[in-house]
């Protein structure tokens, strides 16, 4: 109640300062299309009414409208392939679709929404953030026609991440499996190590390796402004494996506090595992100083024998300096340096930690929904995958989609095995940190986790601080 | 294309602004030459501005909004018609008032205009029943209602406050009491009726009353004015001219500086999404959050080695000063050697405190203290030592060069220098490579140890020789050499007891443990500060060097004749002469360091206990969307910079005067 009067007073004060710009700057506003908010956007697309005539299930053809798409993906293969796929659709539907990948997307999207210059569509790696925006009224719910198309293309389990308060607002644009362990089959064979079937066997295997003078694991949690997220992944894997999906859901929804003994115990379990003498090799000298992507080289060199990381880790193998100058062979192969994955095992069942990118629309316009429908389609997945494999020159493109009805031949055998893991998991849960409020999931869980890994605080303190930051 | 559009837009707005400025100047030229014309123009301008503000902020219903097409011409017409009509009406009223002398007619015109304008505004105020078209015309949002529901107490309060301010103003400026009270009372009434009421819930009649009262009052003010004689007109002209000249500057400072500051201050008293006032809660959070200010380990201060070392140094400095004081008859004579040792002691104690009390605010203090002290002293040292040397220019250019690199660029460079690798790998960062090489040669190989031993003994002897030579004529330098000589002696001790540098072994083989430069707290903070010191030393050096060169040669010659040695000249002539410059350098560096952001953001992003206020503010505001706490941190930063800024500006003003 106090708010409105002060806001109004400020607005009045401010409007006085705007006098000059309002009476002098109307021309300016009309020419500056980057600030296309109120009365200026009409300049670029004047002929947009024609598209509304076309309706129904057939492909709509527009008249050259621009759809702006943004997201956090900005590596060459991803951006190139995504833009290629969008261009292909843009040509069919006569739309100009521009994708901009931004390394500071996390902050940019907040600023843009606040300033009213948000893009038409944005990709959210954190469904929690999409939900926040939807509840604030920034993200538009899918209209029924679009929603029904999306429901046809995707399994219900995947749509749950784009569903907020029983309304479908986001569509999965990319799906990832996280419970994977990368290893060199030839080394395992040579030294007589067996792929573990349970988590206990995994730990036993690691201890065998230490006894033999090998280093079992590579771990790195550094990732620029997102430093700490691999630790949150490990914690989530442990919670899912030892506390079960119900506790996991309660944890995500804050029905139990973050510093619940069960969660603290699993955070401690991760640290204990990593701190086991001889367990971890960290290329940067310490776990917290090692970029998670830097671990490809020691894995290839055999300095460490296993690395738990999501399927998109594949895109880093392009950085490896190989013995023969060729790119690393991924998947089943006779090559002695080939790298493959096995499922990060659990003692009970086959729980899977997943992640992905969800697309949400900020503007309620027909061309935006047309692009959203396209993004949810198998055609998009096939095109993007085809292009991304070509551009990356890798067997694993880094892209993966669990959309139904796609032509599986665009995926390499190892990628098909990822998709198998994705679709066959007994229990699948989305990355918890991505579902939590951003203060926690993209904030304290990362930073306090990093402090915990660095040894400056203990698990209880870290959990207490994270709990205190929960909004 | 976008570039072109931007350039054209800027050109047009610059043109419009200059035309406006020239136009207002010309308008006031008319005040003495052609009063009716001036009156007409003022009337038109006031009417125009009033309705541009009301209309531009979408306070008024706009029946043309839906009629016009969505091209920019259509939207422009839909916007401009109302201000244009208001300008015409205002101009007409001004024209009449510029000519008609009869007081009763003037009063009628004034009050009539006020009432009509008030009624027009009151009836056109949006009531929340329509929609506002936004974007490219295909989207709409519901309009807000601006009909006020009075809070009688607040309304009366504000009106009385306004009237009282007006009465005070009239007394001070000796202007007409009733007219001034009417003007300020109207402003108070408007604040009370709109800002201090519940907007959007009242009836139309409330809006009419809210507008009619100030309409009548201001109409009365206009109606009771008189056509000024030539002296009065000249006074208006002269009174307005300075405001026209500073106007643009004031406007831009207000828009770009003052308004955001006020807004930030208001936001800092609100909750995360700025929907509710929470009082001082954010300040409490910001100051009590252990991430910002962690005093948990404060008892460790007293047991830390550098704290004890600092105390010892301080005690030595104090004793030395007292010993020197006995010679001159003072209690304590703070001379350069005693002063330097004492200051180092204080610095070490400070370091002990900031490395034990952790948190963002403590880090900021540490940054300010360490970077300012070290960058300024280093810059001063280089400026003095390089003065008059053969390769002075080359040397200074090299020290100055880092200043040309952006903070982000410097951070990237230093990240490479600091890089660490697992001990089993060869180090790729220059610093750790050197550190490991030192460790290897001092601990592992007998030849290496012998060479190190010879080098260090040579260094000790060298310092000893220098100290003895300078003892007779320059005690200060002798003390300095002796203190420096302690370093190789300490290293010799370390060499004998296992070596120094990166040490460590595994299975009997040397495996030097690199320094985790960026992730091992709390000294990682200091490694970040080195980057800024590296950049800022050049700045301090250049400014101080210029000041040193400006010290009059006669002073130095006179001192030399009196038998002063080099350190006497430096401490007793150069330093006092350049003290004002040193203060300018120190304050400038303090303000810059206070705001440090880029280096921390790029190198650690505030992880591992290296966060600083600016980075925390950015993260809170834009990553976690907690605008309340983010703004609070911004205000804290702002408040801590202000005293230094004020001091700096005062100092500079004094120097000019």
JSON list of N, CA and C in Angstrom, two decimals, chain A residues 3 5 15 17 19 22-24 31 37-39 42 52 107 110 133 136 222 225 227 281-286 288-289 367 439 442-443 450, chain B residues 5 16 48-49 52-53 57 70 75-76 135 138-139 195 251 254 263 270 274 415 420-422 516 519 601 605 607-608 618 622-625:
[
{"chain": "A", "resi": 3, "resn": "UNK", "atom": "N", "xyz": [3.65, 1.25, -1.26]},
{"chain": "A", "resi": 3, "resn": "UNK", "atom": "CA", "xyz": [4.32, 1.20, -2.55]},
{"chain": "A", "resi": 3, "resn": "UNK", "atom": "C", "xyz": [3.71, 2.13, -3.56]},
{"chain": "A", "resi": 5, "resn": "UNK", "atom": "N", "xyz": [1.92, 4.76, -3.54]},
{"chain": "A", "resi": 5, "resn": "UNK", "atom": "CA", "xyz": [2.02, 6.21, -3.50]},
{"chain": "A", "resi": 5, "resn": "UNK", "atom": "C", "xyz": [3.43, 6.68, -3.80]},
{"chain": "A", "resi": 15, "resn": "UNK", "atom": "N", "xyz": [8.40, 11.84, -14.67]},
{"chain": "A", "resi": 15, "resn": "UNK", "atom": "CA", "xyz": [7.74, 12.28, -15.89]},
{"chain": "A", "resi": 15, "resn": "UNK", "atom": "C", "xyz": [8.08, 13.73, -16.20]},
{"chain": "A", "resi": 17, "resn": "UNK", "atom": "N", "xyz": [10.97, 14.99, -15.74]},
{"chain": "A", "resi": 17, "resn": "UNK", "atom": "CA", "xyz": [12.24, 14.96, -16.44]},
{"chain": "A", "resi": 17, "resn": "UNK", "atom": "C", "xyz": [12.06, 14.44, -17.87]},
{"chain": "A", "resi": 19, "resn": "UNK", "atom": "N", "xyz": [9.73, 15.26, -19.82]},
{"chain": "A", "resi": 19, "resn": "UNK", "atom": "CA", "xyz": [9.04, 16.24, -20.66]},
{"chain": "A", "resi": 19, "resn": "UNK", "atom": "C", "xyz": [9.82, 16.48, -21.94]},
{"chain": "A", "resi": 22, "resn": "UNK", "atom": "N", "xyz": [10.05, 13.59, -24.22]},
{"chain": "A", "resi": 22, "resn": "UNK", "atom": "CA", "xyz": [8.78, 13.22, -24.82]},
{"chain": "A", "resi": 22, "resn": "UNK", "atom": "C", "xyz": [8.41, 14.17, -25.95]},
{"chain": "A", "resi": 23, "resn": "UNK", "atom": "N", "xyz": [8.64, 15.47, -25.74]},
{"chain": "A", "resi": 23, "resn": "UNK", "atom": "CA", "xyz": [8.22, 16.37, -26.81]},
{"chain": "A", "resi": 23, "resn": "UNK", "atom": "C", "xyz": [9.30, 16.51, -27.87]},
{"chain": "A", "resi": 24, "resn": "UNK", "atom": "N", "xyz": [10.53, 16.18, -27.51]},
{"chain": "A", "resi": 24, "resn": "UNK", "atom": "CA", "xyz": [11.58, 16.32, -28.51]},
{"chain": "A", "resi": 24, "resn": "UNK", "atom": "C", "xyz": [11.93, 14.99, -29.13]},
{"chain": "A", "resi": 31, "resn": "UNK", "atom": "N", "xyz": [12.63, 5.77, -34.49]},
{"chain": "A", "resi": 31, "resn": "UNK", "atom": "CA", "xyz": [13.67, 5.21, -35.34]},
{"chain": "A", "resi": 31, "resn": "UNK", "atom": "C", "xyz": [14.52, 4.18, -34.62]},
{"chain": "A", "resi": 37, "resn": "UNK", "atom": "N", "xyz": [9.36, -1.07, -27.67]},
{"chain": "A", "resi": 37, "resn": "UNK", "atom": "CA", "xyz": [8.43, -1.42, -26.61]},
{"chain": "A", "resi": 37, "resn": "UNK", "atom": "C", "xyz": [7.03, -0.88, -26.84]},
{"chain": "A", "resi": 38, "resn": "UNK", "atom": "N", "xyz": [6.89, 0.41, -26.81]},
{"chain": "A", "resi": 38, "resn": "UNK", "atom": "CA", "xyz": [5.53, 0.91, -26.91]},
{"chain": "A", "resi": 38, "resn": "UNK", "atom": "C", "xyz": [5.14, 1.35, -28.31]},
{"chain": "A", "resi": 39, "resn": "UNK", "atom": "N", "xyz": [5.55, 2.58, -28.60]},
{"chain": "A", "resi": 39, "resn": "UNK", "atom": "CA", "xyz": [4.98, 3.16, -29.81]},
{"chain": "A", "resi": 39, "resn": "UNK", "atom": "C", "xyz": [5.93, 3.12, -30.99]},
{"chain": "A", "resi": 42, "resn": "UNK", "atom": "N", "xyz": [6.19, -0.41, -34.51]},
{"chain": "A", "resi": 42, "resn": "UNK", "atom": "CA", "xyz": [5.40, -0.52, -35.73]},
{"chain": "A", "resi": 42, "resn": "UNK", "atom": "C", "xyz": [6.23, -0.29, -36.98]},
{"chain": "A", "resi": 52, "resn": "UNK", "atom": "N", "xyz": [-2.89, -13.56, -40.03]},
{"chain": "A", "resi": 52, "resn": "UNK", "atom": "CA", "xyz": [-3.93, -14.06, -39.16]},
{"chain": "A", "resi": 52, "resn": "UNK", "atom": "C", "xyz": [-5.06, -14.71, -39.94]},
{"chain": "A", "resi": 107, "resn": "UNK", "atom": "N", "xyz": [21.65, -13.68, -16.63]},
{"chain": "A", "resi": 107, "resn": "UNK", "atom": "CA", "xyz": [21.38, -12.33, -16.14]},
{"chain": "A", "resi": 107, "resn": "UNK", "atom": "C", "xyz": [20.62, -11.53, -17.19]},
{"chain": "A", "resi": 110, "resn": "UNK", "atom": "N", "xyz": [16.84, -11.78, -17.24]},
{"chain": "A", "resi": 110, "resn": "UNK", "atom": "CA", "xyz": [16.20, -11.02, -16.16]},
{"chain": "A", "resi": 110, "resn": "UNK", "atom": "C", "xyz": [16.12, -9.55, -16.50]},
{"chain": "A", "resi": 133, "resn": "UNK", "atom": "N", "xyz": [8.97, -17.00, -14.18]},
{"chain": "A", "resi": 133, "resn": "UNK", "atom": "CA", "xyz": [8.52, -16.01, -15.17]},
{"chain": "A", "resi": 133, "resn": "UNK", "atom": "C", "xyz": [7.04, -16.20, -15.52]},
{"chain": "A", "resi": 136, "resn": "UNK", "atom": "N", "xyz": [4.92, -14.79, -12.83]},
{"chain": "A", "resi": 136, "resn": "UNK", "atom": "CA", "xyz": [4.93, -13.33, -12.85]},
{"chain": "A", "resi": 136, "resn": "UNK", "atom": "C", "xyz": [4.15, -12.76, -14.02]},
{"chain": "A", "resi": 222, "resn": "UNK", "atom": "N", "xyz": [34.72, -26.48, -11.76]},
{"chain": "A", "resi": 222, "resn": "UNK", "atom": "CA", "xyz": [34.82, -25.08, -12.17]},
{"chain": "A", "resi": 222, "resn": "UNK", "atom": "C", "xyz": [34.07, -24.91, -13.48]},
{"chain": "A", "resi": 225, "resn": "UNK", "atom": "N", "xyz": [30.96, -18.67, -14.36]},
{"chain": "A", "resi": 225, "resn": "UNK", "atom": "CA", "xyz": [30.01, -18.13, -13.40]},
{"chain": "A", "resi": 225, "resn": "UNK", "atom": "C", "xyz": [29.10, -19.22, -12.82]},
{"chain": "A", "resi": 227, "resn": "UNK", "atom": "N", "xyz": [30.27, -22.09, -11.58]},
{"chain": "A", "resi": 227, "resn": "UNK", "atom": "CA", "xyz": [31.14, -22.99, -10.83]},
{"chain": "A", "resi": 227, "resn": "UNK", "atom": "C", "xyz": [30.38, -23.66, -9.70]},
{"chain": "A", "resi": 281, "resn": "UNK", "atom": "N", "xyz": [41.55, -37.42, -9.58]},
{"chain": "A", "resi": 281, "resn": "UNK", "atom": "CA", "xyz": [42.55, -36.62, -10.27]},
{"chain": "A", "resi": 281, "resn": "UNK", "atom": "C", "xyz": [41.87, -35.34, -10.74]},
{"chain": "A", "resi": 282, "resn": "UNK", "atom": "N", "xyz": [42.47, -34.21, -10.42]},
{"chain": "A", "resi": 282, "resn": "UNK", "atom": "CA", "xyz": [41.91, -32.94, -10.88]},
{"chain": "A", "resi": 282, "resn": "UNK", "atom": "C", "xyz": [42.98, -32.22, -11.68]},
{"chain": "A", "resi": 283, "resn": "UNK", "atom": "N", "xyz": [42.68, -32.03, -12.94]},
{"chain": "A", "resi": 283, "resn": "UNK", "atom": "CA", "xyz": [43.67, -31.50, -13.87]},
{"chain": "A", "resi": 283, "resn": "UNK", "atom": "C", "xyz": [44.21, -30.15, -13.41]},
{"chain": "A", "resi": 284, "resn": "UNK", "atom": "N", "xyz": [43.37, -29.37, -12.76]},
{"chain": "A", "resi": 284, "resn": "UNK", "atom": "CA", "xyz": [43.79, -28.03, -12.34]},
{"chain": "A", "resi": 284, "resn": "UNK", "atom": "C", "xyz": [44.44, -28.01, -10.97]},
{"chain": "A", "resi": 285, "resn": "UNK", "atom": "N", "xyz": [44.74, -29.17, -10.40]},
{"chain": "A", "resi": 285, "resn": "UNK", "atom": "CA", "xyz": [45.41, -29.20, -9.11]},
{"chain": "A", "resi": 285, "resn": "UNK", "atom": "C", "xyz": [44.45, -29.39, -7.96]},
{"chain": "A", "resi": 286, "resn": "UNK", "atom": "N", "xyz": [43.23, -28.87, -8.08]},
{"chain": "A", "resi": 286, "resn": "UNK", "atom": "CA", "xyz": [42.21, -29.14, -7.07]},
{"chain": "A", "resi": 286, "resn": "UNK", "atom": "C", "xyz": [40.87, -29.22, -7.77]},
{"chain": "A", "resi": 288, "resn": "UNK", "atom": "N", "xyz": [38.03, -27.85, -7.20]},
{"chain": "A", "resi": 288, "resn": "UNK", "atom": "CA", "xyz": [37.30, -26.60, -7.42]},
{"chain": "A", "resi": 288, "resn": "UNK", "atom": "C", "xyz": [37.99, -25.71, -8.45]},
{"chain": "A", "resi": 289, "resn": "UNK", "atom": "N", "xyz": [39.26, -25.98, -8.76]},
{"chain": "A", "resi": 289, "resn": "UNK", "atom": "CA", "xyz": [39.96, -25.14, -9.73]},
{"chain": "A", "resi": 289, "resn": "UNK", "atom": "C", "xyz": [39.98, -25.77, -11.11]},
{"chain": "A", "resi": 367, "resn": "UNK", "atom": "N", "xyz": [3.04, -16.19, -35.10]},
{"chain": "A", "resi": 367, "resn": "UNK", "atom": "CA", "xyz": [4.32, -16.69, -35.63]},
{"chain": "A", "resi": 367, "resn": "UNK", "atom": "C", "xyz": [5.17, -17.29, -34.52]},
{"chain": "A", "resi": 439, "resn": "UNK", "atom": "N", "xyz": [17.86, -18.37, -6.73]},
{"chain": "A", "resi": 439, "resn": "UNK", "atom": "CA", "xyz": [18.77, -17.99, -5.65]},
{"chain": "A", "resi": 439, "resn": "UNK", "atom": "C", "xyz": [19.50, -19.21, -5.10]},
{"chain": "A", "resi": 442, "resn": "UNK", "atom": "N", "xyz": [20.76, -21.79, -8.83]},
{"chain": "A", "resi": 442, "resn": "UNK", "atom": "CA", "xyz": [21.84, -21.18, -9.61]},
{"chain": "A", "resi": 442, "resn": "UNK", "atom": "C", "xyz": [22.62, -20.22, -8.74]},
{"chain": "A", "resi": 443, "resn": "UNK", "atom": "N", "xyz": [22.49, -20.38, -7.43]},
{"chain": "A", "resi": 443, "resn": "UNK", "atom": "CA", "xyz": [23.16, -19.45, -6.53]},
{"chain": "A", "resi": 443, "resn": "UNK", "atom": "C", "xyz": [23.88, -20.19, -5.43]},
{"chain": "A", "resi": 450, "resn": "UNK", "atom": "N", "xyz": [30.65, -25.16, -3.65]},
{"chain": "A", "resi": 450, "resn": "UNK", "atom": "CA", "xyz": [32.05, -24.93, -4.00]},
{"chain": "A", "resi": 450, "resn": "UNK", "atom": "C", "xyz": [32.89, -24.73, -2.75]},
{"chain": "B", "resi": 5, "resn": "UNK", "atom": "N", "xyz": [20.32, 3.49, -38.29]},
{"chain": "B", "resi": 5, "resn": "UNK", "atom": "CA", "xyz": [19.13, 3.96, -37.59]},
{"chain": "B", "resi": 5, "resn": "UNK", "atom": "C", "xyz": [19.53, 4.66, -36.29]},
{"chain": "B", "resi": 16, "resn": "UNK", "atom": "N", "xyz": [17.07, 18.17, -32.24]},
{"chain": "B", "resi": 16, "resn": "UNK", "atom": "CA", "xyz": [15.85, 18.65, -31.59]},
{"chain": "B", "resi": 16, "resn": "UNK", "atom": "C", "xyz": [16.18, 19.33, -30.28]},
{"chain": "B", "resi": 48, "resn": "UNK", "atom": "N", "xyz": [1.27, 22.56, -23.66]},
{"chain": "B", "resi": 48, "resn": "UNK", "atom": "CA", "xyz": [1.84, 21.42, -24.39]},
{"chain": "B", "resi": 48, "resn": "UNK", "atom": "C", "xyz": [2.52, 20.45, -23.43]},
{"chain": "B", "resi": 49, "resn": "UNK", "atom": "N", "xyz": [3.40, 20.99, -22.57]},
{"chain": "B", "resi": 49, "resn": "UNK", "atom": "CA", "xyz": [4.17, 20.13, -21.66]},
{"chain": "B", "resi": 49, "resn": "UNK", "atom": "C", "xyz": [3.23, 19.38, -20.72]},
{"chain": "B", "resi": 52, "resn": "UNK", "atom": "N", "xyz": [1.64, 16.58, -22.64]},
{"chain": "B", "resi": 52, "resn": "UNK", "atom": "CA", "xyz": [2.59, 15.56, -23.06]},
{"chain": "B", "resi": 52, "resn": "UNK", "atom": "C", "xyz": [2.90, 14.63, -21.87]},
{"chain": "B", "resi": 53, "resn": "UNK", "atom": "N", "xyz": [3.08, 15.23, -20.70]},
{"chain": "B", "resi": 53, "resn": "UNK", "atom": "CA", "xyz": [3.39, 14.41, -19.53]},
{"chain": "B", "resi": 53, "resn": "UNK", "atom": "C", "xyz": [2.21, 13.49, -19.21]},
{"chain": "B", "resi": 57, "resn": "UNK", "atom": "N", "xyz": [2.43, 9.41, -20.33]},
{"chain": "B", "resi": 57, "resn": "UNK", "atom": "CA", "xyz": [2.45, 8.39, -19.30]},
{"chain": "B", "resi": 57, "resn": "UNK", "atom": "C", "xyz": [1.16, 7.58, -19.27]},
{"chain": "B", "resi": 70, "resn": "UNK", "atom": "N", "xyz": [-1.42, 1.65, -37.49]},
{"chain": "B", "resi": 70, "resn": "UNK", "atom": "CA", "xyz": [-0.27, 1.41, -36.62]},
{"chain": "B", "resi": 70, "resn": "UNK", "atom": "C", "xyz": [1.06, 1.89, -37.19]},
{"chain": "B", "resi": 75, "resn": "UNK", "atom": "N", "xyz": [0.54, 6.60, -35.23]},
{"chain": "B", "resi": 75, "resn": "UNK", "atom": "CA", "xyz": [0.74, 6.61, -33.79]},
{"chain": "B", "resi": 75, "resn": "UNK", "atom": "C", "xyz": [1.17, 7.99, -33.30]},
{"chain": "B", "resi": 76, "resn": "UNK", "atom": "N", "xyz": [1.94, 8.69, -34.14]},
{"chain": "B", "resi": 76, "resn": "UNK", "atom": "CA", "xyz": [2.37, 10.02, -33.77]},
{"chain": "B", "resi": 76, "resn": "UNK", "atom": "C", "xyz": [1.17, 10.95, -33.66]},
{"chain": "B", "resi": 135, "resn": "UNK", "atom": "N", "xyz": [3.49, -2.64, -27.97]},
{"chain": "B", "resi": 135, "resn": "UNK", "atom": "CA", "xyz": [4.30, -3.32, -28.98]},
{"chain": "B", "resi": 135, "resn": "UNK", "atom": "C", "xyz": [3.86, -2.91, -30.37]},
{"chain": "B", "resi": 138, "resn": "UNK", "atom": "N", "xyz": [-0.48, -5.65, -31.80]},
{"chain": "B", "resi": 138, "resn": "UNK", "atom": "CA", "xyz": [-1.29, -6.85, -31.70]},
{"chain": "B", "resi": 138, "resn": "UNK", "atom": "C", "xyz": [-1.43, -7.30, -30.25]},
{"chain": "B", "resi": 139, "resn": "UNK", "atom": "N", "xyz": [-0.72, -6.60, -29.37]},
{"chain": "B", "resi": 139, "resn": "UNK", "atom": "CA", "xyz": [-0.83, -6.98, -27.97]},
{"chain": "B", "resi": 139, "resn": "UNK", "atom": "C", "xyz": [-1.46, -5.83, -27.18]},
{"chain": "B", "resi": 195, "resn": "UNK", "atom": "N", "xyz": [-0.69, 10.93, -5.02]},
{"chain": "B", "resi": 195, "resn": "UNK", "atom": "CA", "xyz": [0.38, 10.04, -4.57]},
{"chain": "B", "resi": 195, "resn": "UNK", "atom": "C", "xyz": [0.08, 9.42, -3.22]},
{"chain": "B", "resi": 251, "resn": "UNK", "atom": "N", "xyz": [19.54, 18.58, -16.33]},
{"chain": "B", "resi": 251, "resn": "UNK", "atom": "CA", "xyz": [18.62, 17.56, -16.83]},
{"chain": "B", "resi": 251, "resn": "UNK", "atom": "C", "xyz": [19.32, 16.21, -16.97]},
{"chain": "B", "resi": 254, "resn": "UNK", "atom": "N", "xyz": [20.32, 14.75, -13.69]},
{"chain": "B", "resi": 254, "resn": "UNK", "atom": "CA", "xyz": [19.15, 14.22, -12.99]},
{"chain": "B", "resi": 254, "resn": "UNK", "atom": "C", "xyz": [18.74, 12.87, -13.56]},
{"chain": "B", "resi": 263, "resn": "UNK", "atom": "N", "xyz": [16.00, 6.13, -6.97]},
{"chain": "B", "resi": 263, "resn": "UNK", "atom": "CA", "xyz": [15.27, 4.89, -7.21]},
{"chain": "B", "resi": 263, "resn": "UNK", "atom": "C", "xyz": [15.94, 3.72, -6.49]},
{"chain": "B", "resi": 270, "resn": "UNK", "atom": "N", "xyz": [12.80, -2.01, -0.20]},
{"chain": "B", "resi": 270, "resn": "UNK", "atom": "CA", "xyz": [11.70, -2.87, -0.64]},
{"chain": "B", "resi": 270, "resn": "UNK", "atom": "C", "xyz": [12.16, -4.32, -0.70]},
{"chain": "B", "resi": 274, "resn": "UNK", "atom": "N", "xyz": [10.37, -5.85, -5.31]},
{"chain": "B", "resi": 274, "resn": "UNK", "atom": "CA", "xyz": [9.97, -4.45, -5.22]},
{"chain": "B", "resi": 274, "resn": "UNK", "atom": "C", "xyz": [8.46, -4.27, -5.16]},
{"chain": "B", "resi": 415, "resn": "UNK", "atom": "N", "xyz": [45.11, -14.83, -15.13]},
{"chain": "B", "resi": 415, "resn": "UNK", "atom": "CA", "xyz": [44.57, -16.19, -14.94]},
{"chain": "B", "resi": 415, "resn": "UNK", "atom": "C", "xyz": [45.53, -17.21, -15.52]},
{"chain": "B", "resi": 420, "resn": "UNK", "atom": "N", "xyz": [47.13, -23.46, -12.36]},
{"chain": "B", "resi": 420, "resn": "UNK", "atom": "CA", "xyz": [47.82, -24.54, -11.68]},
{"chain": "B", "resi": 420, "resn": "UNK", "atom": "C", "xyz": [47.42, -25.86, -12.31]},
{"chain": "B", "resi": 421, "resn": "UNK", "atom": "N", "xyz": [48.29, -26.84, -12.20]},
{"chain": "B", "resi": 421, "resn": "UNK", "atom": "CA", "xyz": [48.02, -28.18, -12.70]},
{"chain": "B", "resi": 421, "resn": "UNK", "atom": "C", "xyz": [48.27, -29.17, -11.58]},
{"chain": "B", "resi": 422, "resn": "UNK", "atom": "N", "xyz": [47.73, -30.34, -11.74]},
{"chain": "B", "resi": 422, "resn": "UNK", "atom": "CA", "xyz": [47.97, -31.39, -10.77]},
{"chain": "B", "resi": 422, "resn": "UNK", "atom": "C", "xyz": [49.48, -31.60, -10.62]},
{"chain": "B", "resi": 516, "resn": "UNK", "atom": "N", "xyz": [47.43, -23.15, -5.02]},
{"chain": "B", "resi": 516, "resn": "UNK", "atom": "CA", "xyz": [46.09, -23.02, -5.62]},
{"chain": "B", "resi": 516, "resn": "UNK", "atom": "C", "xyz": [45.75, -21.53, -5.59]},
{"chain": "B", "resi": 519, "resn": "UNK", "atom": "N", "xyz": [41.98, -20.50, -5.69]},
{"chain": "B", "resi": 519, "resn": "UNK", "atom": "CA", "xyz": [40.93, -21.18, -4.93]},
{"chain": "B", "resi": 519, "resn": "UNK", "atom": "C", "xyz": [41.33, -21.42, -3.48]},
{"chain": "B", "resi": 601, "resn": "UNK", "atom": "N", "xyz": [35.04, -10.75, -11.01]},
{"chain": "B", "resi": 601, "resn": "UNK", "atom": "CA", "xyz": [34.05, -11.44, -11.84]},
{"chain": "B", "resi": 601, "resn": "UNK", "atom": "C", "xyz": [34.73, -12.41, -12.79]},
{"chain": "B", "resi": 605, "resn": "UNK", "atom": "N", "xyz": [34.73, -15.07, -9.94]},
{"chain": "B", "resi": 605, "resn": "UNK", "atom": "CA", "xyz": [33.31, -14.83, -9.80]},
{"chain": "B", "resi": 605, "resn": "UNK", "atom": "C", "xyz": [32.88, -14.83, -8.33]},
{"chain": "B", "resi": 607, "resn": "UNK", "atom": "N", "xyz": [33.80, -16.71, -5.99]},
{"chain": "B", "resi": 607, "resn": "UNK", "atom": "CA", "xyz": [33.89, -17.99, -5.30]},
{"chain": "B", "resi": 607, "resn": "UNK", "atom": "C", "xyz": [35.11, -18.01, -4.39]},
{"chain": "B", "resi": 608, "resn": "UNK", "atom": "N", "xyz": [35.20, -19.03, -3.58]},
{"chain": "B", "resi": 608, "resn": "UNK", "atom": "CA", "xyz": [36.36, -19.28, -2.71]},
{"chain": "B", "resi": 608, "resn": "UNK", "atom": "C", "xyz": [36.61, -18.09, -1.79]},
{"chain": "B", "resi": 618, "resn": "UNK", "atom": "N", "xyz": [25.82, -7.24, -8.14]},
{"chain": "B", "resi": 618, "resn": "UNK", "atom": "CA", "xyz": [25.42, -7.70, -9.48]},
{"chain": "B", "resi": 618, "resn": "UNK", "atom": "C", "xyz": [24.72, -9.05, -9.39]},
{"chain": "B", "resi": 622, "resn": "UNK", "atom": "N", "xyz": [20.87, -9.27, -10.52]},
{"chain": "B", "resi": 622, "resn": "UNK", "atom": "CA", "xyz": [20.60, -9.75, -11.87]},
{"chain": "B", "resi": 622, "resn": "UNK", "atom": "C", "xyz": [20.59, -11.26, -11.97]},
{"chain": "B", "resi": 623, "resn": "UNK", "atom": "N", "xyz": [21.31, -11.96, -11.07]},
{"chain": "B", "resi": 623, "resn": "UNK", "atom": "CA", "xyz": [21.27, -13.42, -11.16]},
{"chain": "B", "resi": 623, "resn": "UNK", "atom": "C", "xyz": [20.15, -13.97, -10.28]},
{"chain": "B", "resi": 624, "resn": "UNK", "atom": "N", "xyz": [20.10, -13.50, -9.04]},
{"chain": "B", "resi": 624, "resn": "UNK", "atom": "CA", "xyz": [19.13, -14.05, -8.10]},
{"chain": "B", "resi": 624, "resn": "UNK", "atom": "C", "xyz": [17.86, -13.23, -8.04]},
{"chain": "B", "resi": 625, "resn": "UNK", "atom": "N", "xyz": [17.84, -12.12, -8.75]},
{"chain": "B", "resi": 625, "resn": "UNK", "atom": "CA", "xyz": [16.67, -11.26, -8.84]},
{"chain": "B", "resi": 625, "resn": "UNK", "atom": "C", "xyz": [16.19, -10.81, -7.46]}
]
